[in-house]
Each structure stands twice: as C-alpha cells, then as structure tokens.
GROMACS .gro file of C-alpha atoms in nm:
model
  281
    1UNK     CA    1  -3.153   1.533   0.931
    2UNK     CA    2  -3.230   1.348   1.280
    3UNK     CA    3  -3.590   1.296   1.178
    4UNK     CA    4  -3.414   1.149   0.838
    5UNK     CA    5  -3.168   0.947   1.088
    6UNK     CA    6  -3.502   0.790   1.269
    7UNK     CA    7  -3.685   0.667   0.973
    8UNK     CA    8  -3.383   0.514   0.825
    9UNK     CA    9  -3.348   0.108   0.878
   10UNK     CA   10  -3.014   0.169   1.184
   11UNK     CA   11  -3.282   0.334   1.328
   12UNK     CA   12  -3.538   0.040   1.245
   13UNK     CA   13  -3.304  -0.208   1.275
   14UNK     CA   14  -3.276  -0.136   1.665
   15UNK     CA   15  -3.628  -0.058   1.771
   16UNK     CA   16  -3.707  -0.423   1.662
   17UNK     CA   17  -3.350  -0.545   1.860
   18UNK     CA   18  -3.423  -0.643   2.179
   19UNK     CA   19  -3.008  -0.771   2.278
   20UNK     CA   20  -2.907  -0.388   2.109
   21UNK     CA   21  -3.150  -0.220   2.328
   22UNK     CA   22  -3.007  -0.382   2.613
   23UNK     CA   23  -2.637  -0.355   2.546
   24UNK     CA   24  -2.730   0.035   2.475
   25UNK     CA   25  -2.859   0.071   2.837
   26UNK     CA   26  -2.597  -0.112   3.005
   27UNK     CA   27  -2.349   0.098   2.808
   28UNK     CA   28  -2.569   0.433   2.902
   29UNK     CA   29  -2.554   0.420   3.234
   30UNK     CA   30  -2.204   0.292   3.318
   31UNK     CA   31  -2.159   0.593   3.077
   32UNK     CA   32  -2.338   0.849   3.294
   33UNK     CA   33  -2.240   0.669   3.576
   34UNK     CA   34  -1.883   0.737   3.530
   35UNK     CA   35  -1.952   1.091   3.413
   36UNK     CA   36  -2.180   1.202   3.688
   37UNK     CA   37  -1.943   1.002   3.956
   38UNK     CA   38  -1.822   1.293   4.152
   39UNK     CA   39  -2.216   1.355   4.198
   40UNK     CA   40  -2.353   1.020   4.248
   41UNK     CA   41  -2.101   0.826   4.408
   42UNK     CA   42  -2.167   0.826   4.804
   43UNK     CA   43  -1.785   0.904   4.865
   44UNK     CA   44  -1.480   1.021   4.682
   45UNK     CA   45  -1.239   0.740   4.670
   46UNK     CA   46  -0.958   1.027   4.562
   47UNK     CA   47  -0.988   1.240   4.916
   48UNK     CA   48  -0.742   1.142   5.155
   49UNK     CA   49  -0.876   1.349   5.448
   50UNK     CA   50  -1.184   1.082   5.441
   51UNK     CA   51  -1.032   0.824   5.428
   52UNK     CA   52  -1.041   0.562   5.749
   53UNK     CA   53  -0.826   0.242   5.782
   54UNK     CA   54  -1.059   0.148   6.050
   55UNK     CA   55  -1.297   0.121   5.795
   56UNK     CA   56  -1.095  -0.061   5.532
   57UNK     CA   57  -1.165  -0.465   5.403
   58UNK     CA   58  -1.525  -0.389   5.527
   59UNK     CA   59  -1.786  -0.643   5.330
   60UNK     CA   60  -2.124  -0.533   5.143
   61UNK     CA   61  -2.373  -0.403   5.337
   62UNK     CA   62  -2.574  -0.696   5.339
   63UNK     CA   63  -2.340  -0.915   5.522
   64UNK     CA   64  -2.327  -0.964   5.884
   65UNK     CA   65  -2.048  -0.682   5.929
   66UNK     CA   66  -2.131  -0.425   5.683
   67UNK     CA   67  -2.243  -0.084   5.712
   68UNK     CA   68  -2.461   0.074   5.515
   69UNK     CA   69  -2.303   0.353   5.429
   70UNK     CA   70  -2.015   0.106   5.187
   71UNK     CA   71  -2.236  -0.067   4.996
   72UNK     CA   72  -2.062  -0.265   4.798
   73UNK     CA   73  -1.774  -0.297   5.080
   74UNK     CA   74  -1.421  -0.100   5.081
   75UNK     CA   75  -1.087  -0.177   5.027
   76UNK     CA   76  -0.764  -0.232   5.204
   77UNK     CA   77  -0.718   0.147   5.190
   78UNK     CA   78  -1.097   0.187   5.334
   79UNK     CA   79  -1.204   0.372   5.004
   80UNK     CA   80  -1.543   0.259   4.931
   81UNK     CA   81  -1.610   0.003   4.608
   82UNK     CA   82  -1.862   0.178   4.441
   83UNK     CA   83  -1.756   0.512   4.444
   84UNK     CA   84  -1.377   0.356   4.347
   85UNK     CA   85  -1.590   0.182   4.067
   86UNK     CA   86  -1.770   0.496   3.898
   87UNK     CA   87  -1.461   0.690   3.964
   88UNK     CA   88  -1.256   0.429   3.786
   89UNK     CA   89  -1.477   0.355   3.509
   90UNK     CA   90  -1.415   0.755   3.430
   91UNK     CA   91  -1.045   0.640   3.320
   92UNK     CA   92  -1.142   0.315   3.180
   93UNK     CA   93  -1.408   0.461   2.907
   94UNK     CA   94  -1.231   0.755   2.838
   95UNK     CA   95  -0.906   0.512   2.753
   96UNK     CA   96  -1.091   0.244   2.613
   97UNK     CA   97  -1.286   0.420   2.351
   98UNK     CA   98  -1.065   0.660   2.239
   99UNK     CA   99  -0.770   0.418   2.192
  100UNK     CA  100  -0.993   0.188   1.978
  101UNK     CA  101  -1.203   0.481   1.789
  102UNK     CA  102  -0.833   0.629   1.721
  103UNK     CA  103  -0.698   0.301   1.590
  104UNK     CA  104  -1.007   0.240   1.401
  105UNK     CA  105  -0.986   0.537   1.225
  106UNK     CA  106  -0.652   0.485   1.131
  107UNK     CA  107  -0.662   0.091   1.043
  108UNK     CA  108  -1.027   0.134   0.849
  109UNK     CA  109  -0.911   0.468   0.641
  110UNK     CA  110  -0.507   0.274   0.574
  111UNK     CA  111  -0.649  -0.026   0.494
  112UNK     CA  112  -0.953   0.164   0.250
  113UNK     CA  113  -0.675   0.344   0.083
  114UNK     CA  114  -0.410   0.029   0.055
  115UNK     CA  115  -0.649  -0.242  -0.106
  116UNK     CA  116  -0.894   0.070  -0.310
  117UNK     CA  117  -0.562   0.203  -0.493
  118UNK     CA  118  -0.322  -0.073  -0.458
  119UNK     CA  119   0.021  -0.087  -0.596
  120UNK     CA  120   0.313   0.056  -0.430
  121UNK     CA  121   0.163   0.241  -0.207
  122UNK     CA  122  -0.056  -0.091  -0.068
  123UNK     CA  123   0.266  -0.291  -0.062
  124UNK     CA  124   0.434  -0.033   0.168
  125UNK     CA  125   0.134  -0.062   0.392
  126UNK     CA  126   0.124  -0.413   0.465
  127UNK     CA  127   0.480  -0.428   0.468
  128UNK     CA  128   0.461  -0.176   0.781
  129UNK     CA  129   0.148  -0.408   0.883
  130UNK     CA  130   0.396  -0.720   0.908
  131UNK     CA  131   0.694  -0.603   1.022
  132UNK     CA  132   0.448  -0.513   1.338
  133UNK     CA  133   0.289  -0.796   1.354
  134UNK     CA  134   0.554  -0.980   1.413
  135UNK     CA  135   0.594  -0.824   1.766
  136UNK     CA  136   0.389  -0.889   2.019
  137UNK     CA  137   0.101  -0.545   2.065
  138UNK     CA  138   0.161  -0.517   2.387
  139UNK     CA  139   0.508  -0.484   2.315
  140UNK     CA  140   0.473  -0.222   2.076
  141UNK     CA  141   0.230  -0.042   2.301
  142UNK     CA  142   0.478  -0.045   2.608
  143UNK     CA  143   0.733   0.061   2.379
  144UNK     CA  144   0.591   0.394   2.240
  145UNK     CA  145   0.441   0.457   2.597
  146UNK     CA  146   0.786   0.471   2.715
  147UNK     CA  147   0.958   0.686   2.446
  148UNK     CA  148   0.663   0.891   2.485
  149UNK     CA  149   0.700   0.954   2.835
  150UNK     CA  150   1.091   1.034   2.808
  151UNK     CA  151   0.998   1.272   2.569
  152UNK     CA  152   0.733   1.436   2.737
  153UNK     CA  153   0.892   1.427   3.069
  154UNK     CA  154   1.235   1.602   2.916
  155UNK     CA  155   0.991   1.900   2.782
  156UNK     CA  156   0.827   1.939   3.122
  157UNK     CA  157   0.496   1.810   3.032
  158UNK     CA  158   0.507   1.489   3.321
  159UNK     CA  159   0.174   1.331   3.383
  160UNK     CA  160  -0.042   1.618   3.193
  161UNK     CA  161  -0.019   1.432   2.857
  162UNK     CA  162   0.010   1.073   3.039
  163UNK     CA  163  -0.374   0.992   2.923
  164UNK     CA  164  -0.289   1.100   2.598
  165UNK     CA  165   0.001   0.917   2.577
  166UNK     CA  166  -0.137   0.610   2.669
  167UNK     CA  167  -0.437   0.638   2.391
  168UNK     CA  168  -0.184   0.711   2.116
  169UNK     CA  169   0.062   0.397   2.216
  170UNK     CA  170  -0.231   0.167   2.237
  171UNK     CA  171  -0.384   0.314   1.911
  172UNK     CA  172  -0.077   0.280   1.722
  173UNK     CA  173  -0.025  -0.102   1.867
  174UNK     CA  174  -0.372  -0.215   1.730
  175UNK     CA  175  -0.437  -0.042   1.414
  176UNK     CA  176  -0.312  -0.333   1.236
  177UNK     CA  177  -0.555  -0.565   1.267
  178UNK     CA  178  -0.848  -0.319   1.144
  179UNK     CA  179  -0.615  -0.223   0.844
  180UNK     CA  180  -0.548  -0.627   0.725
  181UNK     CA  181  -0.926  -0.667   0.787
  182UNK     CA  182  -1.067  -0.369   0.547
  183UNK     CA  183  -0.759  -0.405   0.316
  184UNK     CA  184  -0.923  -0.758   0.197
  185UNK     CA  185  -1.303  -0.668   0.183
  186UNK     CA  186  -1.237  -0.390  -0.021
  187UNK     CA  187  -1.002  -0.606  -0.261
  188UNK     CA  188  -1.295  -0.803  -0.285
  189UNK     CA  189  -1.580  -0.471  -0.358
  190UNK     CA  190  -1.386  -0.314  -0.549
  191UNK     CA  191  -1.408  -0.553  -0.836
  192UNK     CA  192  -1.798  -0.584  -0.788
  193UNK     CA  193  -2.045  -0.496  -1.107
  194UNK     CA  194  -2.229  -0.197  -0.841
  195UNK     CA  195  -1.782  -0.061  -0.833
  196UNK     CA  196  -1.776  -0.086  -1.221
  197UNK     CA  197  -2.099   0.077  -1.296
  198UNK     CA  198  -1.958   0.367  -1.105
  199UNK     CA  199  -1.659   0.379  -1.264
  200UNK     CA  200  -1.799   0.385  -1.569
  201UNK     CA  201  -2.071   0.695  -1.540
  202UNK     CA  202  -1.761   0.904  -1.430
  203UNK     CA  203  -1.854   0.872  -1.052
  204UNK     CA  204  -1.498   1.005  -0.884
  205UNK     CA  205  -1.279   0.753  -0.726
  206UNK     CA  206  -1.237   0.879  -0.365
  207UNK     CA  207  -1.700   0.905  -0.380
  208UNK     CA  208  -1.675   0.544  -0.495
  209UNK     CA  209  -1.413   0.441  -0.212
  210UNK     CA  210  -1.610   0.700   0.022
  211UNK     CA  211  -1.987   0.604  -0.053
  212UNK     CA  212  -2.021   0.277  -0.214
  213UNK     CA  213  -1.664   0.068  -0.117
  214UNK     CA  214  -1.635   0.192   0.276
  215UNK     CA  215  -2.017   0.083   0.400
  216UNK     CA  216  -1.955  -0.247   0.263
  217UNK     CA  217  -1.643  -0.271   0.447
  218UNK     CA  218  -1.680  -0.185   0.791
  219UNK     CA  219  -1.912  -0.456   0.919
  220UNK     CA  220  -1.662  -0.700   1.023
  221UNK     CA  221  -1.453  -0.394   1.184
  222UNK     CA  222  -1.769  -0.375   1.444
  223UNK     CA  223  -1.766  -0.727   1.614
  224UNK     CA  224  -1.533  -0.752   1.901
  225UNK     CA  225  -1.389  -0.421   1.977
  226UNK     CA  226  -1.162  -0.460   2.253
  227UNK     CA  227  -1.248  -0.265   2.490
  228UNK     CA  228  -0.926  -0.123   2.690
  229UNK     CA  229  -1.002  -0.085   3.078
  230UNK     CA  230  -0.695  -0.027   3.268
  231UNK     CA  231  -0.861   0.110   3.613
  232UNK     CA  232  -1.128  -0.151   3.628
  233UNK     CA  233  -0.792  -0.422   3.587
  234UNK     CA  234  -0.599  -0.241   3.826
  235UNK     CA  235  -0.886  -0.279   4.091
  236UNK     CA  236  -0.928  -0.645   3.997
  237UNK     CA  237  -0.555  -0.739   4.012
  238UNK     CA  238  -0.529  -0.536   4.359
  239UNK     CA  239  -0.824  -0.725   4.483
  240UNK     CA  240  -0.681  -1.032   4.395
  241UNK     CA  241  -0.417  -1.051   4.664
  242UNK     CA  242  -0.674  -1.030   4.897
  243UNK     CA  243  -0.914  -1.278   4.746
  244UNK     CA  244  -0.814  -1.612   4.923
  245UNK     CA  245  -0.877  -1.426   5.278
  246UNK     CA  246  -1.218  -1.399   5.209
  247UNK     CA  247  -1.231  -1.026   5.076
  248UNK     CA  248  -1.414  -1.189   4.741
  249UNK     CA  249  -1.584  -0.789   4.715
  250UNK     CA  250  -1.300  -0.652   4.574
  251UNK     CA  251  -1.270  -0.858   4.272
  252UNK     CA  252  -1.634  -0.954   4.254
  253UNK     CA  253  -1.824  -0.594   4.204
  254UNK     CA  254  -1.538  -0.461   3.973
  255UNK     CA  255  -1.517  -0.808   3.760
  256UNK     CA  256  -1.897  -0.762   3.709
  257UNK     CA  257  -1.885  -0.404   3.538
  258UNK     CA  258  -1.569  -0.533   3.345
  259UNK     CA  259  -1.817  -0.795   3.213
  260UNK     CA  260  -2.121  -0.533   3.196
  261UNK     CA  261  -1.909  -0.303   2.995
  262UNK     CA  262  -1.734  -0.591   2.740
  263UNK     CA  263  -2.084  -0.747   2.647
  264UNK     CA  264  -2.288  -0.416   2.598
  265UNK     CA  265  -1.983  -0.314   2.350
  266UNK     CA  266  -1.949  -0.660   2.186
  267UNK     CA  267  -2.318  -0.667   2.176
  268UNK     CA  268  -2.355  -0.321   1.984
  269UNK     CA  269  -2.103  -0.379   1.771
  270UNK     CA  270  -2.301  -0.717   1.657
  271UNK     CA  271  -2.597  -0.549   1.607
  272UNK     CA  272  -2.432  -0.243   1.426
  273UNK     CA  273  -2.262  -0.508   1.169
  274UNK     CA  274  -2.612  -0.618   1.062
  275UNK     CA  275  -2.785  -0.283   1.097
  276UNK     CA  276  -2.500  -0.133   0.874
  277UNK     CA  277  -2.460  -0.440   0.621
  278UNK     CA  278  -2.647  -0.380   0.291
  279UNK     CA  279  -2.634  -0.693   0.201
  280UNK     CA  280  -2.905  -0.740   0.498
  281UNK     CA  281  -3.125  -0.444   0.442
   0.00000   0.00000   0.00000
C-alpha cells in the first residue's frame, strides 16, 4: 500500500514541488521541535525553582548584554525565549490542528451529505449554518467554552478536559464555513455526466458521494486553514507591553514561528488542492 502511495501522482506531485517541500520542512521541525521540547530546549520555561528575575528582560545572545546560555533572550519572568517557544508551540499545534481537522471533518462530511441528498434534510442544515453565521465565531466559540467549563467544573473535572474543551468550542464555531463551501461544489458534481454514469450502472449512492463526489470537493477546503495558536499569541501579546522599552525579543522570535507555522500550513494546503484536484492530474 505505501509503495502504491509513492508511485501515485500526491506522491509525484510533491517530489517535483519545490514551495511543498519547503512548507513540509518548516512544518516538520516546528513539529518535532515542539514534541521533543522537554529534550531539546536548553531550559524548562515551566520550573519555578530555575527560574531567576535577575536574569529576566535579558536580550539575544548576540547583543552587547546577552549571555549565551538565553539565546534568543528571556522574559520579564527570566524564562528563556526559546525554550518558552518549543514549549509553547506544544499547545499551539496540538490546539490548532485538532480544532481545524475536527471542524473539517464535521463541515466537509455535513456539507457532503446536505448538497449530495438535498431536500429537507439540506434545508435544516443551512438553516443551522445561518442562524450561526449570523454571530460573530468568536462569539460562538467563547460561548460553548464557557458552558463547557461550568459543566465540567460542576462534575469535578476542572482544567483536565480544558484542552479538550477548547478544541470542541473552536471546532463547533468554524465548521460552518467548510460545510457552505462543500455544500455548493457538490451541488455542482453531482449533476456531472461521470455522477450520472454511476448512477446509472447501479453504483450505490453513499460509493458515488464517497469515491467520485468527495475528491472533487475538497480542494477548495485545503487553502487557508486557519491555523489556531493560542500560546504563540499569548507570548506575542505579553511581549507587547514591553515592546516600546526596547525588549523587541519578545515579540520578534515568537512573531517569526507564528509566521513559520501559518505559511508552511497555507503553503501545503495549496499544494495539496492541486495535488488532490483531478481536474489537474
């Protein structure tokens, strides 16, 4: 099956890429670097005992009053940038991914199902659709993370499930969008000649929305997946109160592997809308 996998034209598609190669490795090793952190970061950020405040608003190492040892500089609480970085970028992918994989899931396979069967059943949909799109998503993100929380927090759970919690709300907040998006491409395949033909030799209806209707579908679903990075924007917005007294390193080095991480996803899901489009191949 993998030998299958690399002879097939994805496979192809990105040996002959050289922007997908490169958004790949950038996404690889902030990837490994977040999950090896508590091996490869030169301090942990998280241990109070090593902490210093003598040490804290230090610059890079390669200014006049760095040391070495803080590479990229520390903060106000003298917690060192890069190993507050890979830590936090632990958070931020494990958040990010699974918030948008979750309400990718859920918009691509509601919005399959609404415009591939139609009727009441798509009207009741993208009625649900509208009536929550007519509140702002952060809103309705903040909104379910609170109930949530109550509810959770009455049970005894507290902050076990609050990573959870906050994947579901933002899930739920943005599965619209990838719903309205799939709902009209496959109003548009499923009236195609290739749908038809299908139809017509007795092919069953959920391998026709399955095989044929949902590869044709998902390319636009791949370009600009938001990626969700709370702990790389709460070191950003915590650095900015100290940016206009010259501590530039603490909004700097984490603004960088926002940037880092947004392209390499944007950039892969470019690539995987033309690798997966057979209207290309």
């Amino acid at each position: 099956m993998f030998k299958t996998w690399l002879d097939g034209p994805v496979a192809y598609s990105f040996s002959r890429s050289r922007v997908a190669q490169f958004a790949a490795l950038i996404a690889v090793l902030m990837f490994f670097g977040a999950l090896l952190a508590p091996w490869i970061a030169p301090h942990n950020p998280f241990d109070l005992a090593s902490l210093d405040l003598n040490d804290s608003l230090l610059p890079p190492a390669w200014s006049e009053q760095g040391l070495v040892k803080y590479v990229l500089g520390t903060d106000d609480q003298g917690r060192d940038v890069l190993s507050t970085i890979l830590y936090g970028s632990r958070i931020s992918l494990l958040v990010g991914f699974s918030s948008v994989l979750l309400a990718m899931f859920l918009g691509v396979g509601l919005g399959l199902l609404s415009g591939f069967v139609g009727g009441r059943l798509d009207a009741i949909i993208m009625r649900i659709a509208d009536v929550q799109l007519s509140f702002p998503a952060i809103l309705i993100a903040l909104l379910i993370d609170g109930v949530a929380r109550v509810v959770f927090a009455d049970q005894g759970h507290g902050e076990g499930v609050a990573i959870l919690v906050l994947i579901g709300s933002i899930s739920l907040a943005n599965w619209v969008s990838y719903a309205r998006t799939v709902r009209g491409s496959t109003l548009v395949e499923k009236n195609k000649e290739y749908v038809q033909a299908a139809r017509v030799i007795g092919v069953p209806s959920i391998a026709i929305m399955l095989r044929h209707v949902l590869p044709n579908v998902t390319g636009p679903v791949l370009v600009g997946v938001p990626p969700t990075t709370p702990s790389l924007g709460t070191m950003i917005n915590n650095g900015n109160n100290f940016l206009y007294s010259g501590e530039w390193w603490l909004v700097v080095f984490p603004g960088l592997a926002l940037v880092l991480l947004c392209m390499s996803v944007n950039l892969l899901g470019d690539w995987l809308r033309d690798a997966l489009n057979p209207k290309l191949q």
